[in-house]
Tab-separated table of C-alpha atoms and ligand atoms in Angstrom:
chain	number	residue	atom	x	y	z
I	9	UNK	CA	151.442	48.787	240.146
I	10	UNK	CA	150.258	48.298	236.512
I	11	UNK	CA	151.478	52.357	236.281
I	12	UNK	CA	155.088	51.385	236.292
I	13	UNK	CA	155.154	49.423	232.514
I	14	UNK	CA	155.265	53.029	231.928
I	15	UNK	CA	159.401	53.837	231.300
I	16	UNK	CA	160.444	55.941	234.000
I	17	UNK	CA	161.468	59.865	233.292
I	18	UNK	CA	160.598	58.917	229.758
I	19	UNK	CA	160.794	62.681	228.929
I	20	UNK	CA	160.703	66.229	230.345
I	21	UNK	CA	157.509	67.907	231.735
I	22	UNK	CA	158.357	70.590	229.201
I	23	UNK	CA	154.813	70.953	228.728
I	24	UNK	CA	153.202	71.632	231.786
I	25	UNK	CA	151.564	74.946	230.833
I	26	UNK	CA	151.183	78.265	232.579
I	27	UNK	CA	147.981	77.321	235.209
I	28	UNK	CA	150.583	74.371	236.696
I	29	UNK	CA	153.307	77.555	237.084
I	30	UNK	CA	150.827	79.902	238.945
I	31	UNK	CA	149.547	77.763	241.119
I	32	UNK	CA	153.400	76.622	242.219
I	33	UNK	CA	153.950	80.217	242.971
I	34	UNK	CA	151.027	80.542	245.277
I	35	UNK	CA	152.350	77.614	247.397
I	36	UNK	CA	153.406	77.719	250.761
I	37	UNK	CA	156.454	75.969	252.330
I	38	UNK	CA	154.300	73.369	254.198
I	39	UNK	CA	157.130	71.241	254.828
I	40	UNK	CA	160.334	73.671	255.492
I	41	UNK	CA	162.325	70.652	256.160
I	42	UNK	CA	162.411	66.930	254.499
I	43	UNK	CA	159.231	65.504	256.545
I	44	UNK	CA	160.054	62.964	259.341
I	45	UNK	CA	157.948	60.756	260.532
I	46	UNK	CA	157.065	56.684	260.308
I	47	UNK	CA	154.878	54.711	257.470
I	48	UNK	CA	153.159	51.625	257.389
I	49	UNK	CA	154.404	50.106	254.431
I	50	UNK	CA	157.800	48.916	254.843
I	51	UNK	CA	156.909	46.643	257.860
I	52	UNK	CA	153.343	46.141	258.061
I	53	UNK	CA	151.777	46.202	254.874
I	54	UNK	CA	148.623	45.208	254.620
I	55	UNK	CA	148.835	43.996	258.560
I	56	UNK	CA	148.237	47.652	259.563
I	57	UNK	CA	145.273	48.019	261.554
I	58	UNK	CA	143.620	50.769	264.300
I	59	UNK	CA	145.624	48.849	267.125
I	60	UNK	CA	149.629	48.877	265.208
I	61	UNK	CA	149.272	52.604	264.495
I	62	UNK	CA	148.268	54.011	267.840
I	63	UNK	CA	151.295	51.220	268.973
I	64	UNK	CA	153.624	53.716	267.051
I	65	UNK	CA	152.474	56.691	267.961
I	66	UNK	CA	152.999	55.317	272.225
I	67	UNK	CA	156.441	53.978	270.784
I	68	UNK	CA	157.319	57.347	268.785
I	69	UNK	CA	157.279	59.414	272.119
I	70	UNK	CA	158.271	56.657	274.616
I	71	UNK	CA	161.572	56.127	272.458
I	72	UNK	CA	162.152	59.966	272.222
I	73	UNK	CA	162.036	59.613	268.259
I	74	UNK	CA	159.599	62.360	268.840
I	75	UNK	CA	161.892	64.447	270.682
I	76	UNK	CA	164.387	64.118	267.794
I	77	UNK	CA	162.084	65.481	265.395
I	78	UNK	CA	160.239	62.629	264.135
I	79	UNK	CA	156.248	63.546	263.803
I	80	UNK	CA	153.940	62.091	261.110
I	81	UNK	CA	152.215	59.117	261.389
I	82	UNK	CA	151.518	58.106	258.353
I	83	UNK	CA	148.882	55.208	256.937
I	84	UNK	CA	149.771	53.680	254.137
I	85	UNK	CA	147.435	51.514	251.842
I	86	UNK	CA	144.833	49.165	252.750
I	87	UNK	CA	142.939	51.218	255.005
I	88	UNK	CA	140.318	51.951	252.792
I	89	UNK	CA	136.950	50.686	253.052
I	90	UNK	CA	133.738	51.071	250.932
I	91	UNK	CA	132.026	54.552	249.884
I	92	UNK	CA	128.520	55.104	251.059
I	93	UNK	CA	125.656	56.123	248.956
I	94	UNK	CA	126.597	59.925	248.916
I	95	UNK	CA	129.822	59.013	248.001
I	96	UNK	CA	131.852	58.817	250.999
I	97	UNK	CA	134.961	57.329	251.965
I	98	UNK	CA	134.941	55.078	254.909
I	99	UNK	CA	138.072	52.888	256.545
I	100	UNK	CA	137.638	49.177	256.458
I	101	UNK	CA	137.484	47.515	259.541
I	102	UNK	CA	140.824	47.474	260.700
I	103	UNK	CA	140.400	50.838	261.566
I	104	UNK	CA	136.692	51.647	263.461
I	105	UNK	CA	136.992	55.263	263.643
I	106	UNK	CA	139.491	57.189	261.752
I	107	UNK	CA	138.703	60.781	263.504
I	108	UNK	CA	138.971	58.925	267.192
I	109	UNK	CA	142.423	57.873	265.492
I	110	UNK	CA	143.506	60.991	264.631
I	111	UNK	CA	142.689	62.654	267.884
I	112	UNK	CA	144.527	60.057	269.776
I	113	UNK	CA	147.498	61.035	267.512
I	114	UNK	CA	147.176	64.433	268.055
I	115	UNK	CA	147.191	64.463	271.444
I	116	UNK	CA	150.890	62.816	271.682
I	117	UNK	CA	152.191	65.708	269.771
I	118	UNK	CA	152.460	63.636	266.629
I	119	UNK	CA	150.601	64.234	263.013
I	120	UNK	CA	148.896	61.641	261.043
I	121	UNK	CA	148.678	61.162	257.427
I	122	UNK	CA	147.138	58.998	255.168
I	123	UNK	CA	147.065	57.383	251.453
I	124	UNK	CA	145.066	57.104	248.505
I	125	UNK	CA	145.321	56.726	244.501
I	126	UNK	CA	144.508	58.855	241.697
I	127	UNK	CA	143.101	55.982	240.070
I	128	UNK	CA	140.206	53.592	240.712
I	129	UNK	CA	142.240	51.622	242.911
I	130	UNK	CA	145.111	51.613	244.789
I	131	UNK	CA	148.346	49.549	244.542
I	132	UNK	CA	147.257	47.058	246.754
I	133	UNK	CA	143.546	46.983	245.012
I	134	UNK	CA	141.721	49.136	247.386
I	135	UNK	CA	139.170	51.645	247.054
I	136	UNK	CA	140.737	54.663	245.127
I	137	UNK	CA	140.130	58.230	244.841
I	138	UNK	CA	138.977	58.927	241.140
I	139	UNK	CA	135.860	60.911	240.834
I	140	UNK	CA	136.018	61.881	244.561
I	141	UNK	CA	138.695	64.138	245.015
I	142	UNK	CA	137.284	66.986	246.865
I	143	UNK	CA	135.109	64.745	248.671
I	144	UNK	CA	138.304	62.935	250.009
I	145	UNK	CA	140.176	65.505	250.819
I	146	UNK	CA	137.342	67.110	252.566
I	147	UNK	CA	136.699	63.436	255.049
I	148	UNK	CA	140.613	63.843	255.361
I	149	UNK	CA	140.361	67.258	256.673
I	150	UNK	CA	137.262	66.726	259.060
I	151	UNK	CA	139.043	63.503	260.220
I	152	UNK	CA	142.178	65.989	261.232
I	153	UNK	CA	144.563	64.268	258.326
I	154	UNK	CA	147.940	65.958	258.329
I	155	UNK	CA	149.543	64.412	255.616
I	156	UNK	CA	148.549	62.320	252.509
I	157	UNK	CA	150.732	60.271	250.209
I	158	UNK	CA	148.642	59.730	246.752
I	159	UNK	CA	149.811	56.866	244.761
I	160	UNK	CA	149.519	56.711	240.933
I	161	UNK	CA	148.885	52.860	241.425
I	162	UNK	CA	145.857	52.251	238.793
I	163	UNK	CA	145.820	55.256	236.967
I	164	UNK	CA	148.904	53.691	234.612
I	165	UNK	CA	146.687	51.757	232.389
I	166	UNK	CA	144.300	54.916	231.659
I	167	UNK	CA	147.560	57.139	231.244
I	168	UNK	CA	149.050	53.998	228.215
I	169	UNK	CA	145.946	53.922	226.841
I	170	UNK	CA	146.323	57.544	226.121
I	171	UNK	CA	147.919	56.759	222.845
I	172	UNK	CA	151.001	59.427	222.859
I	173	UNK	CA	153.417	59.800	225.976
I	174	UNK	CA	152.235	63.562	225.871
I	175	UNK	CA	148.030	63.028	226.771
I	176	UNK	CA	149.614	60.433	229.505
I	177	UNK	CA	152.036	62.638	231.024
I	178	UNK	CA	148.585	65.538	230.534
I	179	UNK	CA	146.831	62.573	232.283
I	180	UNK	CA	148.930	62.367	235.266
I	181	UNK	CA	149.684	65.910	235.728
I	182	UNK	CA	145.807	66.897	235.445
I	183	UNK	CA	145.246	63.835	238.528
I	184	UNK	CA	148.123	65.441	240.841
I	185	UNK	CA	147.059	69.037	240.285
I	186	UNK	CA	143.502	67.952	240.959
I	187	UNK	CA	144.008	66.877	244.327
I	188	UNK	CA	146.716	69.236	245.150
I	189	UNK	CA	143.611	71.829	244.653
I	190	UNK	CA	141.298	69.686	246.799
I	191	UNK	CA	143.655	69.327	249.163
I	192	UNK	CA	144.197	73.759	249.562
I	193	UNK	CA	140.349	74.298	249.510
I	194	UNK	CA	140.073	72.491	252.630
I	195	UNK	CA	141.709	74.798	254.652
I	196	UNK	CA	143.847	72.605	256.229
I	197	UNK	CA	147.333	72.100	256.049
I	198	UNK	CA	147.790	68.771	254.445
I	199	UNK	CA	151.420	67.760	253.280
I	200	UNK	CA	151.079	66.412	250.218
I	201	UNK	CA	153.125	63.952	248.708
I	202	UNK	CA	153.523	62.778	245.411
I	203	UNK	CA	154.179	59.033	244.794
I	204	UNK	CA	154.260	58.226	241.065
I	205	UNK	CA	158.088	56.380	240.967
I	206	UNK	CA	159.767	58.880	239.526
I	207	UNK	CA	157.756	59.091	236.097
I	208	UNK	CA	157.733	62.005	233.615
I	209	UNK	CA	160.687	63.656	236.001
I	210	UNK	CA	158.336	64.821	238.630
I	211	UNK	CA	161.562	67.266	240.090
I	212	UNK	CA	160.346	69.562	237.497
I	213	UNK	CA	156.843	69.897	237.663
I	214	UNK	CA	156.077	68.385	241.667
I	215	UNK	CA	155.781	71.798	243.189
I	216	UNK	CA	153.678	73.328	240.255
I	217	UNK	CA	150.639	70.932	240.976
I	218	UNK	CA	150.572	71.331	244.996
I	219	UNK	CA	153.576	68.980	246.014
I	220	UNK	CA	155.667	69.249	248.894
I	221	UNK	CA	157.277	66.034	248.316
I	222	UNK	CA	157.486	63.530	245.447
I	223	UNK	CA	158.903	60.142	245.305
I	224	UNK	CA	162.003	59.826	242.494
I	225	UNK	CA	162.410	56.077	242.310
I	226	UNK	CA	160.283	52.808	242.287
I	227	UNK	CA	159.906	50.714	246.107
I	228	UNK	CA	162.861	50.631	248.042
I	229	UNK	CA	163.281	47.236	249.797
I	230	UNK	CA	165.097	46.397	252.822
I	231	UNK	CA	168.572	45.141	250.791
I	232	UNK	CA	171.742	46.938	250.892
I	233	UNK	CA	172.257	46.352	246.829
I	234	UNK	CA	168.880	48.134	246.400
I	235	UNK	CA	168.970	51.012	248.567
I	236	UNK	CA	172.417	52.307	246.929
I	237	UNK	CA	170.736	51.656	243.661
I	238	UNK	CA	168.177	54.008	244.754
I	239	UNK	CA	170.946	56.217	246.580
I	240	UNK	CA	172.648	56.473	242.892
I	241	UNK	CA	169.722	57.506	241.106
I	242	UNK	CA	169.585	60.272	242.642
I	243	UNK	CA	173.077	61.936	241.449
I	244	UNK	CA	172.367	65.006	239.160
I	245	UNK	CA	168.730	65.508	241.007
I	246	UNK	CA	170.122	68.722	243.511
I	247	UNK	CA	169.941	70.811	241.283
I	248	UNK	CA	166.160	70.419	240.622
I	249	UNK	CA	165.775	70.850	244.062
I	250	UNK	CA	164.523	73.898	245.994
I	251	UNK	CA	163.937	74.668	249.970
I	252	UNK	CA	160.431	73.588	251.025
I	253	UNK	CA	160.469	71.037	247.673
I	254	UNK	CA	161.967	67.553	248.486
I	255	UNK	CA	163.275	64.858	246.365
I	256	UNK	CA	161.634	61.655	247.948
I	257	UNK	CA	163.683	58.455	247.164
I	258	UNK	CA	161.644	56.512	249.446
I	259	UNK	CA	161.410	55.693	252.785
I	260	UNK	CA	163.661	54.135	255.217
I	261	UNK	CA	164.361	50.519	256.128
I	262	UNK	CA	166.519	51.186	258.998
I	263	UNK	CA	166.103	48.228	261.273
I	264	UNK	CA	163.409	45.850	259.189
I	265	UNK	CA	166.528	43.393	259.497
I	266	UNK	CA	167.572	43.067	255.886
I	267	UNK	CA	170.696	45.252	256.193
I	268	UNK	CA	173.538	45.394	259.076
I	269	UNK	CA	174.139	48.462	261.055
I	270	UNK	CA	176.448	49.242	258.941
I	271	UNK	CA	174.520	49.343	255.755
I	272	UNK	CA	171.754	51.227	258.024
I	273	UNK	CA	174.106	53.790	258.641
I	274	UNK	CA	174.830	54.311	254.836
I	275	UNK	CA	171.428	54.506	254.275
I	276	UNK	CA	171.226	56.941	257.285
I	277	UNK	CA	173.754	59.172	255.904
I	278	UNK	CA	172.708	59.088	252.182
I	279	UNK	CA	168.918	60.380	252.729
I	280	UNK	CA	170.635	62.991	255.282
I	281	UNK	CA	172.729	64.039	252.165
I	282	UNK	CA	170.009	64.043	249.947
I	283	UNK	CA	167.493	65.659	252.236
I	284	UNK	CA	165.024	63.012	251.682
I	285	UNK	CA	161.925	62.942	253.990
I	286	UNK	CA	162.962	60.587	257.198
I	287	UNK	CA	159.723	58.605	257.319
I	288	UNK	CA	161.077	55.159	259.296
I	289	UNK	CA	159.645	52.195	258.010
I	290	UNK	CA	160.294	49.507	261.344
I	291	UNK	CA	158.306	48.518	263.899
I	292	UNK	CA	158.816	51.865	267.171
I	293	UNK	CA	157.332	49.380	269.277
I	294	UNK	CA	159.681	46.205	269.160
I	295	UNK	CA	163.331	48.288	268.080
I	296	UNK	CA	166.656	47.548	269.587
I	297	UNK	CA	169.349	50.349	271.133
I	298	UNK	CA	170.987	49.694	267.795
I	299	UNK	CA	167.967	50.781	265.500
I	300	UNK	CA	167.163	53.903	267.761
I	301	UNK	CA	170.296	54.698	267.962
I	302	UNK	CA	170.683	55.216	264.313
I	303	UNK	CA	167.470	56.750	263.131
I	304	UNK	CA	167.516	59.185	266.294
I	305	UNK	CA	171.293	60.674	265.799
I	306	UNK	CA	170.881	63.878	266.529
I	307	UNK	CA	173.517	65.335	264.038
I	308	UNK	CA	172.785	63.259	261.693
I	309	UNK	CA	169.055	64.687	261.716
I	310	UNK	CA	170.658	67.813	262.124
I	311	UNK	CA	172.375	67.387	258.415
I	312	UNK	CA	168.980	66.294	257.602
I	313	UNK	CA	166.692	68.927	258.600
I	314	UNK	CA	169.668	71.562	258.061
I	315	UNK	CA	168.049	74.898	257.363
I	316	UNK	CA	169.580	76.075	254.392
I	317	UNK	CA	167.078	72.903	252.877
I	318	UNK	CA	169.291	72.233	249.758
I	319	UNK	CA	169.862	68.572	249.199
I	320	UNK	CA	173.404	67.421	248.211
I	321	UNK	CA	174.905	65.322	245.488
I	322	UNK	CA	177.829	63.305	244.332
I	323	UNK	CA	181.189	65.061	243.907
I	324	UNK	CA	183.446	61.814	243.079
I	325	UNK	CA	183.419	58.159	242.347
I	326	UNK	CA	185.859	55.996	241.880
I	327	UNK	CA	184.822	53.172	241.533
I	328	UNK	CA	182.894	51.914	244.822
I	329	UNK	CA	184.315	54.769	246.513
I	330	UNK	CA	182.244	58.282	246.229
I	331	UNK	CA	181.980	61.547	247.922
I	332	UNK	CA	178.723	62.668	248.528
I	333	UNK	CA	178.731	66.602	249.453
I	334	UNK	CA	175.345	68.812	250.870
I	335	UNK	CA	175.956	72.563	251.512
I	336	UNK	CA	174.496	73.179	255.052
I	337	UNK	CA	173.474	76.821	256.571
I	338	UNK	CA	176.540	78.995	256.942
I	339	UNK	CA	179.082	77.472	254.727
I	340	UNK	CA	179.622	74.399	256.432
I	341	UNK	CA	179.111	71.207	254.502
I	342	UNK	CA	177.992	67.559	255.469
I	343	UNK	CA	180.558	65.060	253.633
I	344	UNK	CA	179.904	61.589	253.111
I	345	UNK	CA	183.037	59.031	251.987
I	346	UNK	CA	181.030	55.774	251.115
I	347	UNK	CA	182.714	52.845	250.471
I	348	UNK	CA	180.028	50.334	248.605
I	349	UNK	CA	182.903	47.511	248.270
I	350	UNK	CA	182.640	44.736	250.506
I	351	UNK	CA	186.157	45.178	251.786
I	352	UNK	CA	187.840	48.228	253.988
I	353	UNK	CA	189.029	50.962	251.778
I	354	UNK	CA	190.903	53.823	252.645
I	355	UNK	CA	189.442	57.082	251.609
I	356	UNK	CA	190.347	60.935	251.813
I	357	UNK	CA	188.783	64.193	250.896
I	358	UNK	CA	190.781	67.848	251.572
I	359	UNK	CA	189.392	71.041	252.301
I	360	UNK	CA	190.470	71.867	249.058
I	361	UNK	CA	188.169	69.701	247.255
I	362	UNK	CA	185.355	71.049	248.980
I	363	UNK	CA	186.130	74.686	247.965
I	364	UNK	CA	187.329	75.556	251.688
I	365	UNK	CA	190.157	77.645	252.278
I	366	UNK	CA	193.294	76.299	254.240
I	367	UNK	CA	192.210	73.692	257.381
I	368	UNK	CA	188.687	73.216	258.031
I	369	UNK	CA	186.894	72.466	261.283
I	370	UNK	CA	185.673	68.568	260.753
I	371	UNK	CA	183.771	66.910	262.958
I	372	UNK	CA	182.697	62.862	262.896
I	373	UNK	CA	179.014	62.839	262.831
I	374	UNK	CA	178.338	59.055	263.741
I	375	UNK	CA	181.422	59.203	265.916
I	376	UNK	CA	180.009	62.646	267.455
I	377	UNK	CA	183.988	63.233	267.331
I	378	UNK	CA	185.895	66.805	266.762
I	379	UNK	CA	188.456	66.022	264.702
I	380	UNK	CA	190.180	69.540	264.490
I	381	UNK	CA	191.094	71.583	261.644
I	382	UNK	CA	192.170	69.350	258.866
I	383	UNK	CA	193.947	70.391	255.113
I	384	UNK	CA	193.004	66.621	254.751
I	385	UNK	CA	191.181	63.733	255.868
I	386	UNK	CA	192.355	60.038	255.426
I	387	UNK	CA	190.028	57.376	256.778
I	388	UNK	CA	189.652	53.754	256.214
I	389	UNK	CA	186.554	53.053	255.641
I	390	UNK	CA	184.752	49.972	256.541
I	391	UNK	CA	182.816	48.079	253.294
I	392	UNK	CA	179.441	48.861	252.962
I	393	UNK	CA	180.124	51.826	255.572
I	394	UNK	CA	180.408	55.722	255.746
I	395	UNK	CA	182.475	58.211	257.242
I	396	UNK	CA	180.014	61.210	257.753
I	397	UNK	CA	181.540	64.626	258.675
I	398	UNK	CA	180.576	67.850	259.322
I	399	UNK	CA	182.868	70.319	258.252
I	400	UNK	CA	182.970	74.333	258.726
I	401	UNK	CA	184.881	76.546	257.200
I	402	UNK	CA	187.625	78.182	259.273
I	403	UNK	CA	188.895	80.758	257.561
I	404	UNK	CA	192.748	80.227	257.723
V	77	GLA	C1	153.346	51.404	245.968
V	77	GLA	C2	154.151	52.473	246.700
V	77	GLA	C3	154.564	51.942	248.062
V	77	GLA	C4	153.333	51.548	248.844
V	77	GLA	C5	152.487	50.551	248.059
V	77	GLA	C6	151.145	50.296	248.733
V	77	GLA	O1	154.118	50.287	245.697
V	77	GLA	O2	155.266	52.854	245.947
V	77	GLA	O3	155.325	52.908	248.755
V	77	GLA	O4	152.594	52.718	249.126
V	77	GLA	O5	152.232	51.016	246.749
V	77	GLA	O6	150.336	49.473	247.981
């Protein structure tokens, strides 16, 4: 936590140097589309245990959250135990036998990740992974780890002690690329995924130490206000953004009970938009029709996962009222009109604006509604709400 006194995007990686470039090149696409999954954090916290995440992975398939494209597993922090006298890594005892756990995961079609910390510790003061990189990543890969989120977390205090923002930024860029390297000479696929809050502008330099996905903002929590404060943050990012490369702003709060459907939907809609990784942060095992209902729409994933894998951005605010556009495969674009007042607002958007000739073919995403070919759209929007469309280009 200590990491975030640090001011976030305090300047451009301009530095990173040549090496960094290289080995961005050689990467593969290990995650063609935003990663979707479900993390500990959001719900569980430290309360995660052997028991909760094999509970998620049963819940995962028995809800058919699977089915709609939802795999990783992921662990988030306080899993970590004590390292043995050659060094190793071991899980505490919440979790008994982290290869057994794996296996179990596996063999419901599902992937599981896990977290660490560049530093000493971890955000939650558990055992970090400085000075044991490669020997981390290695236990990850024999345990069958498919994922791993590594949190700055402790490594703040070494990177202000630096003395100049320039040997921190080196700091934290040296940590990242470390691990990214571990992480390749294991052999085994491992998404890896930055988690740093957004510091030093990590759009720019994420993919050039290993990253398939880095986090843009500090914690989300489960309150309307602070998800669209996340959500706004992120205007201006798209064009950073490359297929295969994601933008993380976080992961989702859709039914922890802090926001009404509603507000879930916005939420819904915005990471869609931005093609942020889906990684739902409830409880699988205890959700109601409401909750699954919203984190499984299918064309709402669909916007998500679109192929074309370039994340969207705003086109116009007024006021509380903003149009979010992402270009989707084959000219057709997802359109979000969010209404952030607290009262109904009516809203419009035209082909026009979106650079489409004549009527368009629109279709109500959350509605799963054809709404024919439109010149123009009116809608009255509900506060805190979205109208999400899909809209393809006709021709005439
Ligand atoms: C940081 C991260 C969170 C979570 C916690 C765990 O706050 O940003 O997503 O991983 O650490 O301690």
């Amino acid at each position: 936590m200590a990491g975030r006194a640090i001011g976030k995007g305090a300047w451009a990686a301009a530095s990173v140097g040549a090496a960094w470039l290289l080995l961005g090149q050689a990467a593969q696409a290990a995650s063609p589309t935003p990663p979707m999954g479900w993390n500990s954090w959001n719900h569980f916290a430290g309360k995660v245990d052997d028991a909760t995440v094999r509970a998620q992975a049963d819940a995962m398939v028995k809800s058919g959250l699977r089915d709609a494209g939802y795999r990783y597993i992921n662990i988030d922090d306080t899993w970590e135990g004590a390292r043995d006298a050659e060094g190793n890594i071991h899980p505490n005892a919440k979790f008994p036998d982290m290869k057994a756990l794996a296996d179990y995961v596996h063999a419901k079609g599902l992937k599981l990740g896990i977290y660490s910390s560049p530093g000493a510790k971890t955000c939650a003061g558990y055992e970090g992974s400085l000075g044991h990189e490669a020997q981390d990543a290695q236990t990850y890969a024999k345990w069958g780890i498919d994922y791993l989120k590594y949190d700055l977390c402790s490594l703040g205090p070494s990177m202000q002690a630096a003395g100049s923002l320039e040997k921190a930024q080196a700091i934290e860029l040296a940590a990242y690329e470390k691990m990214g390297r571990a992480l390749k000479a294991t052999g085994r696929p491992i998404v890896y995924s930055l988690c740093q809050y957004g510091f030093y502008q990590p759009w720019r330099w994420g993919t050039s130490v290993g990253g398939e996905l880095w986090r843009t903002t500090g914690d989300i929590t489960d309150k309307f206000a602070r998800m669209i404060q996340i959500a706004e943050s992120q205007a201006g990012l798209a064009r950073f953004q490359t297929p295969g490369h994601w933008n993380d702003p976080d992961m989702l709060e859709v039914g922890n009970g802090g926001m009404n459907a509603i507000e879930y939907r916005t939420h819904m809609s915005l990471w869609a938009i931005l093609a942020a990784p889906l990684l739902a942060g409830n409880d699988l095992s205890a959700m109601s029709p409401e909750t699954l209902a919203i984190l499984s729409n299918r064309g709402v994933i669909a916007i998500d996962q679109d192929p074309l894998g370039k994340q969207g951005d705003r086109l116009r605010q007024e006021g509380p009222l903003e149009l979010w556009v992402r270009p989707l495969a084959g000219g057709a674009k997802a359109v979000g009109l969010f209404n952030l007042s607290d009262l109904p607002a009516n809203m419009e958007v035209s082909a026009a604006e979106l650079s489409l000739p004549g009527a368009a073919a629109m279709h109500d995403v959350w509605a799963d509604k054809d709404l024919g070919r439109l010149k123009t759209f009116h809608a009255v929007v509900p506060g805190h709400g979205v109208v999400l469309l899909r809209v393809a280009r006709t021709g005439d």
